[in-house]
Amino acid sequence: MRPSRVLFTLVLALASAGFAQGPPPEAGPFRKPDLVEIVKLDATIKLDVRYATKNNFLGKAVYSSARAFLQRQAAQALVRVNQSLRKQGFGLVVFDGYRPWSVTKVFWEATPEDKKIFVADPSKGSRHNRGCAVDLSLFDLKTGVPVRMPSEYDEMTERAHINYECAPPEAKRLRDLLRSAMAAEGFSVYEPEWWHYDYQDWKDYPIMNVKFSRIRV
Ligand SMILES: [Zn+2]
């Protein structure tokens, strides 16, 4: 290959590698991100951040610490959901909130084609990347134990669908209780996953790729 051709090929390779390694460009305008740590607004919300452990679909930790963040308005709405559920004997247990874009890319690459509905395409970004999506369930206030839902968290099966009917009645009741409490504060469920909710203003925030350790709260 001629030297000029080598250089051209190298520039092309670097450009495409650079594109693949960063979030997709977005036009905006966006609100200024204001991530807050959920438990700092309400310490009664429990955390079970599986991505900081090996207990997740990847079998390895992808977060350096078990923390969960959301944009402030979404976090404040989540606190109100938790308060309303307390009257019915339940609390929220959060599995995940803001997720850096680089982690979404890891998920996408690790997921087989037939399960891609359960993960976000990094070329589009995820609402978790915008700090406006939360994965969560309920726990019983009396026992502190998470309730039984129609499927496990991150279970990539039809049981995870919000309309899955062939589950025990109590599991369906609690799944639907969570949905109505979340909907009352502006969160809508992602139908294939009963645990995933998007906050109504998600379009107003940009895709972010900031590690937890660099978030100032
Ligand atoms: Zn999710």
PDB file of C-alpha atoms and ligand atoms in Angstrom:
ATOM      1  CA  MET A   1       0.000   0.000   0.000  1.00  0.00           C
ATOM      2  CA  ARG A   2       1.248   3.529  -0.802  1.00  0.00           C
ATOM      3  CA  PRO A   3       2.070   5.713   2.223  1.00  0.00           C
ATOM      4  CA  SER A   4      -0.799   8.109   1.412  1.00  0.00           C
ATOM      5  CA  ARG A   5      -3.181   5.165   1.213  1.00  0.00           C
ATOM      6  CA  VAL A   6      -1.929   3.820   4.558  1.00  0.00           C
ATOM      7  CA  LEU A   7      -2.528   7.218   6.123  1.00  0.00           C
ATOM      8  CA  PHE A   8      -6.012   7.447   4.633  1.00  0.00           C
ATOM      9  CA  THR A   9      -6.912   3.976   5.942  1.00  0.00           C
ATOM     10  CA  LEU A  10      -5.545   4.835   9.371  1.00  0.00           C
ATOM     11  CA  VAL A  11      -7.558   8.069   9.561  1.00  0.00           C
ATOM     12  CA  LEU A  12     -10.710   6.200   8.526  1.00  0.00           C
ATOM     13  CA  ALA A  13     -10.132   3.497  11.156  1.00  0.00           C
ATOM     14  CA  LEU A  14      -9.545   6.063  13.894  1.00  0.00           C
ATOM     15  CA  ALA A  15     -12.618   8.054  12.879  1.00  0.00           C
ATOM     16  CA  SER A  16     -14.902   5.033  12.923  1.00  0.00           C
ATOM     17  CA  ALA A  17     -13.411   3.787  16.212  1.00  0.00           C
ATOM     18  CA  GLY A  18     -13.957   7.213  17.730  1.00  0.00           C
ATOM     19  CA  PHE A  19     -17.551   7.303  16.556  1.00  0.00           C
ATOM     20  CA  ALA A  20     -18.226   3.842  17.977  1.00  0.00           C
ATOM     21  CA  GLN A  21     -16.736   4.732  21.343  1.00  0.00           C
ATOM     22  CA  GLY A  22     -18.764   7.820  22.091  1.00  0.00           C
ATOM     23  CA  PRO A  23     -22.434   8.656  22.578  1.00  0.00           C
ATOM     24  CA  PRO A  24     -24.404   9.639  19.445  1.00  0.00           C
ATOM     25  CA  PRO A  25     -24.415  13.370  18.648  1.00  0.00           C
ATOM     26  CA  GLU A  26     -27.655  15.133  19.624  1.00  0.00           C
ATOM     27  CA  ALA A  27     -28.999  18.509  18.588  1.00  0.00           C
ATOM     28  CA  GLY A  28     -30.679  19.674  21.795  1.00  0.00           C
ATOM     29  CA  PRO A  29     -31.428  22.112  23.336  1.00  0.00           C
ATOM     30  CA  PHE A  30     -31.358  20.309  26.679  1.00  0.00           C
ATOM     31  CA  ARG A  31     -31.796  21.215  30.314  1.00  0.00           C
ATOM     32  CA  LYS A  32     -28.639  21.319  32.371  1.00  0.00           C
ATOM     33  CA  PRO A  33     -28.204  17.860  33.919  1.00  0.00           C
ATOM     34  CA  ASP A  34     -28.720  17.809  37.688  1.00  0.00           C
ATOM     35  CA  LEU A  35     -28.178  14.259  38.870  1.00  0.00           C
ATOM     36  CA  VAL A  36     -28.940  13.572  42.517  1.00  0.00           C
ATOM     37  CA  GLU A  37     -28.408  10.458  44.582  1.00  0.00           C
ATOM     38  CA  ILE A  38     -31.853   8.977  45.275  1.00  0.00           C
ATOM     39  CA  VAL A  39     -31.187   7.867  48.857  1.00  0.00           C
ATOM     40  CA  LYS A  40     -30.013  11.367  49.765  1.00  0.00           C
ATOM     41  CA  LEU A  41     -33.548  12.608  49.104  1.00  0.00           C
ATOM     42  CA  ASP A  42     -35.221   9.677  50.863  1.00  0.00           C
ATOM     43  CA  ALA A  43     -33.174   7.255  52.951  1.00  0.00           C
ATOM     44  CA  THR A  44     -36.131   4.852  53.264  1.00  0.00           C
ATOM     45  CA  ILE A  45     -35.798   3.894  49.584  1.00  0.00           C
ATOM     46  CA  LYS A  46     -33.790   0.673  49.446  1.00  0.00           C
ATOM     47  CA  LEU A  47     -31.046  -0.083  46.953  1.00  0.00           C
ATOM     48  CA  ASP A  48     -30.182  -3.396  45.297  1.00  0.00           C
ATOM     49  CA  VAL A  49     -27.761  -2.295  42.599  1.00  0.00           C
ATOM     50  CA  ARG A  50     -27.074  -5.594  40.870  1.00  0.00           C
ATOM     51  CA  TYR A  51     -24.749  -4.027  38.312  1.00  0.00           C
ATOM     52  CA  ALA A  52     -22.298  -3.277  41.112  1.00  0.00           C
ATOM     53  CA  THR A  53     -22.152  -7.037  41.811  1.00  0.00           C
ATOM     54  CA  LYS A  54     -21.774 -10.247  39.816  1.00  0.00           C
ATOM     55  CA  ASN A  55     -25.485 -10.945  40.342  1.00  0.00           C
ATOM     56  CA  ASN A  56     -26.691  -9.648  36.969  1.00  0.00           C
ATOM     57  CA  PHE A  57     -27.165 -10.935  33.427  1.00  0.00           C
ATOM     58  CA  LEU A  58     -23.520 -10.215  32.580  1.00  0.00           C
ATOM     59  CA  GLY A  59     -22.151 -12.138  35.581  1.00  0.00           C
ATOM     60  CA  LYS A  60     -19.697  -9.309  36.314  1.00  0.00           C
ATOM     61  CA  ALA A  61     -19.750  -5.917  38.005  1.00  0.00           C
ATOM     62  CA  VAL A  62     -20.004  -2.925  35.659  1.00  0.00           C
ATOM     63  CA  TYR A  63     -20.446  -0.225  38.318  1.00  0.00           C
ATOM     64  CA  SER A  64     -17.687   0.613  40.761  1.00  0.00           C
ATOM     65  CA  SER A  65     -20.158   1.383  43.560  1.00  0.00           C
ATOM     66  CA  ALA A  66     -23.739   0.477  44.502  1.00  0.00           C
ATOM     67  CA  ARG A  67     -25.316   3.887  43.979  1.00  0.00           C
ATOM     68  CA  ALA A  68     -28.362   5.149  42.079  1.00  0.00           C
ATOM     69  CA  PHE A  69     -28.874   8.619  40.608  1.00  0.00           C
ATOM     70  CA  LEU A  70     -31.669  10.397  38.737  1.00  0.00           C
ATOM     71  CA  GLN A  71     -32.232  13.913  37.449  1.00  0.00           C
ATOM     72  CA  ARG A  72     -33.540  15.948  40.369  1.00  0.00           C
ATOM     73  CA  GLN A  73     -37.155  16.278  39.186  1.00  0.00           C
ATOM     74  CA  ALA A  74     -37.419  12.553  38.483  1.00  0.00           C
ATOM     75  CA  ALA A  75     -35.883  11.739  41.876  1.00  0.00           C
ATOM     76  CA  GLN A  76     -38.325  14.077  43.632  1.00  0.00           C
ATOM     77  CA  ALA A  77     -41.224  12.388  41.836  1.00  0.00           C
ATOM     78  CA  LEU A  78     -39.868   8.996  42.897  1.00  0.00           C
ATOM     79  CA  VAL A  79     -39.817  10.121  46.534  1.00  0.00           C
ATOM     80  CA  ARG A  80     -43.502  10.994  46.215  1.00  0.00           C
ATOM     81  CA  VAL A  81     -44.203   7.514  44.800  1.00  0.00           C
ATOM     82  CA  ASN A  82     -42.418   5.974  47.784  1.00  0.00           C
ATOM     83  CA  GLN A  83     -44.440   8.093  50.210  1.00  0.00           C
ATOM     84  CA  SER A  84     -47.734   7.093  48.609  1.00  0.00           C
ATOM     85  CA  LEU A  85     -46.851   3.385  48.665  1.00  0.00           C
ATOM     86  CA  ARG A  86     -45.893   3.516  52.353  1.00  0.00           C
ATOM     87  CA  LYS A  87     -49.548   4.063  53.193  1.00  0.00           C
ATOM     88  CA  GLN A  88     -50.223   0.692  51.586  1.00  0.00           C
ATOM     89  CA  GLY A  89     -47.407  -1.091  53.410  1.00  0.00           C
ATOM     90  CA  PHE A  90     -44.732  -1.064  50.712  1.00  0.00           C
ATOM     91  CA  GLY A  91     -41.468   0.679  49.958  1.00  0.00           C
ATOM     92  CA  LEU A  92     -39.436   1.050  46.776  1.00  0.00           C
ATOM     93  CA  VAL A  93     -36.303  -0.954  46.081  1.00  0.00           C
ATOM     94  CA  VAL A  94     -34.209   0.530  43.266  1.00  0.00           C
ATOM     95  CA  PHE A  95     -32.034  -1.635  41.033  1.00  0.00           C
ATOM     96  CA  ASP A  96     -30.729   1.061  38.723  1.00  0.00           C
ATOM     97  CA  GLY A  97     -31.143   4.705  37.720  1.00  0.00           C
ATOM     98  CA  TYR A  98     -28.716   6.821  35.685  1.00  0.00           C
ATOM     99  CA  ARG A  99     -26.425   4.583  33.653  1.00  0.00           C
ATOM    100  CA  PRO A 100     -23.343   5.887  31.809  1.00  0.00           C
ATOM    101  CA  TRP A 101     -23.564   5.426  28.023  1.00  0.00           C
ATOM    102  CA  SER A 102     -20.449   3.233  28.004  1.00  0.00           C
ATOM    103  CA  VAL A 103     -22.303   0.676  30.170  1.00  0.00           C
ATOM    104  CA  THR A 104     -25.259   0.626  27.757  1.00  0.00           C
ATOM    105  CA  LYS A 105     -22.749  -0.239  25.033  1.00  0.00           C
ATOM    106  CA  VAL A 106     -21.372  -3.132  27.112  1.00  0.00           C
ATOM    107  CA  PHE A 107     -24.933  -4.461  27.642  1.00  0.00           C
ATOM    108  CA  TRP A 108     -25.745  -4.248  23.924  1.00  0.00           C
ATOM    109  CA  GLU A 109     -22.623  -6.094  22.876  1.00  0.00           C
ATOM    110  CA  ALA A 110     -23.178  -8.847  25.487  1.00  0.00           C
ATOM    111  CA  THR A 111     -26.824  -9.504  24.536  1.00  0.00           C
ATOM    112  CA  PRO A 112     -27.779 -12.035  21.827  1.00  0.00           C
ATOM    113  CA  GLU A 113     -29.830 -10.802  18.860  1.00  0.00           C
ATOM    114  CA  ASP A 114     -33.080 -12.421  19.991  1.00  0.00           C
ATOM    115  CA  LYS A 115     -32.911 -10.624  23.373  1.00  0.00           C
ATOM    116  CA  LYS A 116     -32.040  -7.132  22.095  1.00  0.00           C
ATOM    117  CA  ILE A 117     -35.552  -5.891  22.993  1.00  0.00           C
ATOM    118  CA  PHE A 118     -34.356  -5.960  26.618  1.00  0.00           C
ATOM    119  CA  VAL A 119     -31.400  -3.618  26.075  1.00  0.00           C
ATOM    120  CA  ALA A 120     -31.010  -0.166  24.542  1.00  0.00           C
ATOM    121  CA  ASP A 121     -29.189   0.423  21.254  1.00  0.00           C
ATOM    122  CA  PRO A 122     -26.125   2.589  22.057  1.00  0.00           C
ATOM    123  CA  SER A 123     -26.419   4.320  18.671  1.00  0.00           C
ATOM    124  CA  LYS A 124     -29.651   5.826  20.029  1.00  0.00           C
ATOM    125  CA  GLY A 125     -28.780   5.884  23.730  1.00  0.00           C
ATOM    126  CA  SER A 126     -30.971   4.845  26.646  1.00  0.00           C
ATOM    127  CA  ARG A 127     -33.293   6.828  28.867  1.00  0.00           C
ATOM    128  CA  HIS A 128     -31.117   5.525  31.696  1.00  0.00           C
ATOM    129  CA  ASN A 129     -28.264   7.474  30.034  1.00  0.00           C
ATOM    130  CA  ARG A 130     -30.373  10.629  30.409  1.00  0.00           C
ATOM    131  CA  GLY A 131     -30.880  10.043  34.142  1.00  0.00           C
ATOM    132  CA  CYS A 132     -34.609   9.692  33.548  1.00  0.00           C
ATOM    133  CA  ALA A 133     -35.204   5.931  33.772  1.00  0.00           C
ATOM    134  CA  VAL A 134     -35.358   3.803  36.864  1.00  0.00           C
ATOM    135  CA  ASP A 135     -35.513   0.028  37.395  1.00  0.00           C
ATOM    136  CA  LEU A 136     -37.284  -0.874  40.618  1.00  0.00           C
ATOM    137  CA  SER A 137     -39.624  -3.089  42.582  1.00  0.00           C
ATOM    138  CA  LEU A 138     -41.425  -3.142  45.944  1.00  0.00           C
ATOM    139  CA  PHE A 139     -40.519  -4.471  49.365  1.00  0.00           C
ATOM    140  CA  ASP A 140     -42.820  -5.247  52.281  1.00  0.00           C
ATOM    141  CA  LEU A 141     -42.399  -2.586  54.988  1.00  0.00           C
ATOM    142  CA  LYS A 142     -43.133  -5.084  57.790  1.00  0.00           C
ATOM    143  CA  THR A 143     -40.486  -7.639  56.788  1.00  0.00           C
ATOM    144  CA  GLY A 144     -38.110  -5.580  54.643  1.00  0.00           C
ATOM    145  CA  VAL A 145     -38.247  -8.397  52.091  1.00  0.00           C
ATOM    146  CA  PRO A 146     -38.736  -7.684  48.351  1.00  0.00           C
ATOM    147  CA  VAL A 147     -42.120  -8.832  47.095  1.00  0.00           C
ATOM    148  CA  ARG A 148     -42.602 -11.577  44.555  1.00  0.00           C
ATOM    149  CA  MET A 149     -43.283 -10.163  41.092  1.00  0.00           C
ATOM    150  CA  PRO A 150     -44.329 -12.141  37.968  1.00  0.00           C
ATOM    151  CA  SER A 151     -40.653 -12.499  36.975  1.00  0.00           C
ATOM    152  CA  GLU A 152     -37.211 -11.807  38.362  1.00  0.00           C
ATOM    153  CA  TYR A 153     -35.596  -8.432  37.653  1.00  0.00           C
ATOM    154  CA  ASP A 154     -33.784  -8.490  34.278  1.00  0.00           C
ATOM    155  CA  GLU A 155     -35.375 -11.806  33.393  1.00  0.00           C
ATOM    156  CA  MET A 156     -35.443 -11.761  29.587  1.00  0.00           C
ATOM    157  CA  THR A 157     -38.687 -13.722  29.137  1.00  0.00           C
ATOM    158  CA  GLU A 158     -42.363 -13.100  28.413  1.00  0.00           C
ATOM    159  CA  ARG A 159     -43.020 -13.148  32.174  1.00  0.00           C
ATOM    160  CA  ALA A 160     -41.352  -9.744  32.365  1.00  0.00           C
ATOM    161  CA  HIS A 161     -44.064  -8.118  30.201  1.00  0.00           C
ATOM    162  CA  ILE A 162     -46.329  -5.708  32.079  1.00  0.00           C
ATOM    163  CA  ASN A 163     -49.392  -7.489  30.665  1.00  0.00           C
ATOM    164  CA  TYR A 164     -48.231 -11.053  31.359  1.00  0.00           C
ATOM    165  CA  GLU A 165     -51.314 -12.808  32.689  1.00  0.00           C
ATOM    166  CA  CYS A 166     -50.183 -16.276  33.782  1.00  0.00           C
ATOM    167  CA  ALA A 167     -48.623 -15.181  37.085  1.00  0.00           C
ATOM    168  CA  PRO A 168     -49.939 -15.674  40.640  1.00  0.00           C
ATOM    169  CA  PRO A 169     -52.720 -13.119  41.350  1.00  0.00           C
ATOM    170  CA  GLU A 170     -50.794 -11.466  44.203  1.00  0.00           C
ATOM    171  CA  ALA A 171     -47.710 -10.982  42.008  1.00  0.00           C
ATOM    172  CA  LYS A 172     -49.859  -9.365  39.324  1.00  0.00           C
ATOM    173  CA  ARG A 173     -51.588  -7.167  41.901  1.00  0.00           C
ATOM    174  CA  LEU A 174     -48.264  -5.846  43.195  1.00  0.00           C
ATOM    175  CA  ARG A 175     -46.868  -5.327  39.683  1.00  0.00           C
ATOM    176  CA  ASP A 176     -49.983  -3.302  38.834  1.00  0.00           C
ATOM    177  CA  LEU A 177     -49.875  -1.418  42.160  1.00  0.00           C
ATOM    178  CA  LEU A 178     -46.322  -0.307  41.333  1.00  0.00           C
ATOM    179  CA  ARG A 179     -47.431   0.759  37.853  1.00  0.00           C
ATOM    180  CA  SER A 180     -50.326   2.887  39.073  1.00  0.00           C
ATOM    181  CA  ALA A 181     -48.251   4.544  41.808  1.00  0.00           C
ATOM    182  CA  MET A 182     -45.509   5.362  39.285  1.00  0.00           C
ATOM    183  CA  ALA A 183     -47.987   6.599  36.654  1.00  0.00           C
ATOM    184  CA  ALA A 184     -49.509   9.008  39.198  1.00  0.00           C
ATOM    185  CA  GLU A 185     -46.138  10.817  39.392  1.00  0.00           C
ATOM    186  CA  GLY A 186     -45.305  10.917  35.685  1.00  0.00           C
ATOM    187  CA  PHE A 187     -43.482   7.634  35.113  1.00  0.00           C
ATOM    188  CA  SER A 188     -44.493   5.290  32.303  1.00  0.00           C
ATOM    189  CA  VAL A 189     -43.581   1.632  32.173  1.00  0.00           C
ATOM    190  CA  TYR A 190     -41.539   0.043  29.381  1.00  0.00           C
ATOM    191  CA  GLU A 191     -44.005  -2.719  28.530  1.00  0.00           C
ATOM    192  CA  PRO A 192     -41.561  -5.620  27.993  1.00  0.00           C
ATOM    193  CA  GLU A 193     -40.085  -4.979  31.509  1.00  0.00           C
ATOM    194  CA  TRP A 194     -42.397  -4.473  34.509  1.00  0.00           C
ATOM    195  CA  TRP A 195     -39.450  -2.963  36.478  1.00  0.00           C
ATOM    196  CA  HIS A 196     -38.420  -0.231  33.993  1.00  0.00           C
ATOM    197  CA  TYR A 197     -39.976   3.247  34.117  1.00  0.00           C
ATOM    198  CA  ASP A 198     -39.257   6.418  32.141  1.00  0.00           C
ATOM    199  CA  TYR A 199     -39.842   9.851  33.595  1.00  0.00           C
ATOM    200  CA  GLN A 200     -42.074  12.129  31.504  1.00  0.00           C
ATOM    201  CA  ASP A 201     -39.393  14.779  30.839  1.00  0.00           C
ATOM    202  CA  TRP A 202     -36.699  12.390  29.558  1.00  0.00           C
ATOM    203  CA  LYS A 203     -36.454  14.151  26.170  1.00  0.00           C
ATOM    204  CA  ASP A 204     -35.268  17.312  27.909  1.00  0.00           C
ATOM    205  CA  TYR A 205     -32.002  15.757  29.110  1.00  0.00           C
ATOM    206  CA  PRO A 206     -28.947  14.735  27.070  1.00  0.00           C
ATOM    207  CA  ILE A 207     -27.313  11.328  26.872  1.00  0.00           C
ATOM    208  CA  MET A 208     -24.534  11.332  29.467  1.00  0.00           C
ATOM    209  CA  ASN A 209     -21.381   9.284  29.837  1.00  0.00           C
ATOM    210  CA  VAL A 210     -20.156  10.357  33.268  1.00  0.00           C
ATOM    211  CA  LYS A 211     -18.910   7.710  35.691  1.00  0.00           C
ATOM    212  CA  PHE A 212     -20.488   7.528  39.153  1.00  0.00           C
ATOM    213  CA  SER A 213     -17.211   8.546  40.777  1.00  0.00           C
ATOM    214  CA  ARG A 214     -17.274  11.839  38.833  1.00  0.00           C
ATOM    215  CA  ILE A 215     -20.827  12.846  39.723  1.00  0.00           C
ATOM    216  CA  ARG A 216     -20.845  15.715  42.203  1.00  0.00           C
ATOM    217  CA  VAL A 217     -23.895  15.510  44.440  1.00  0.00           C
TER     218      VAL A 217
HETATM  219 ZN    ZN B   1     -34.239  -0.121  32.815  1.00  0.00          ZN
END
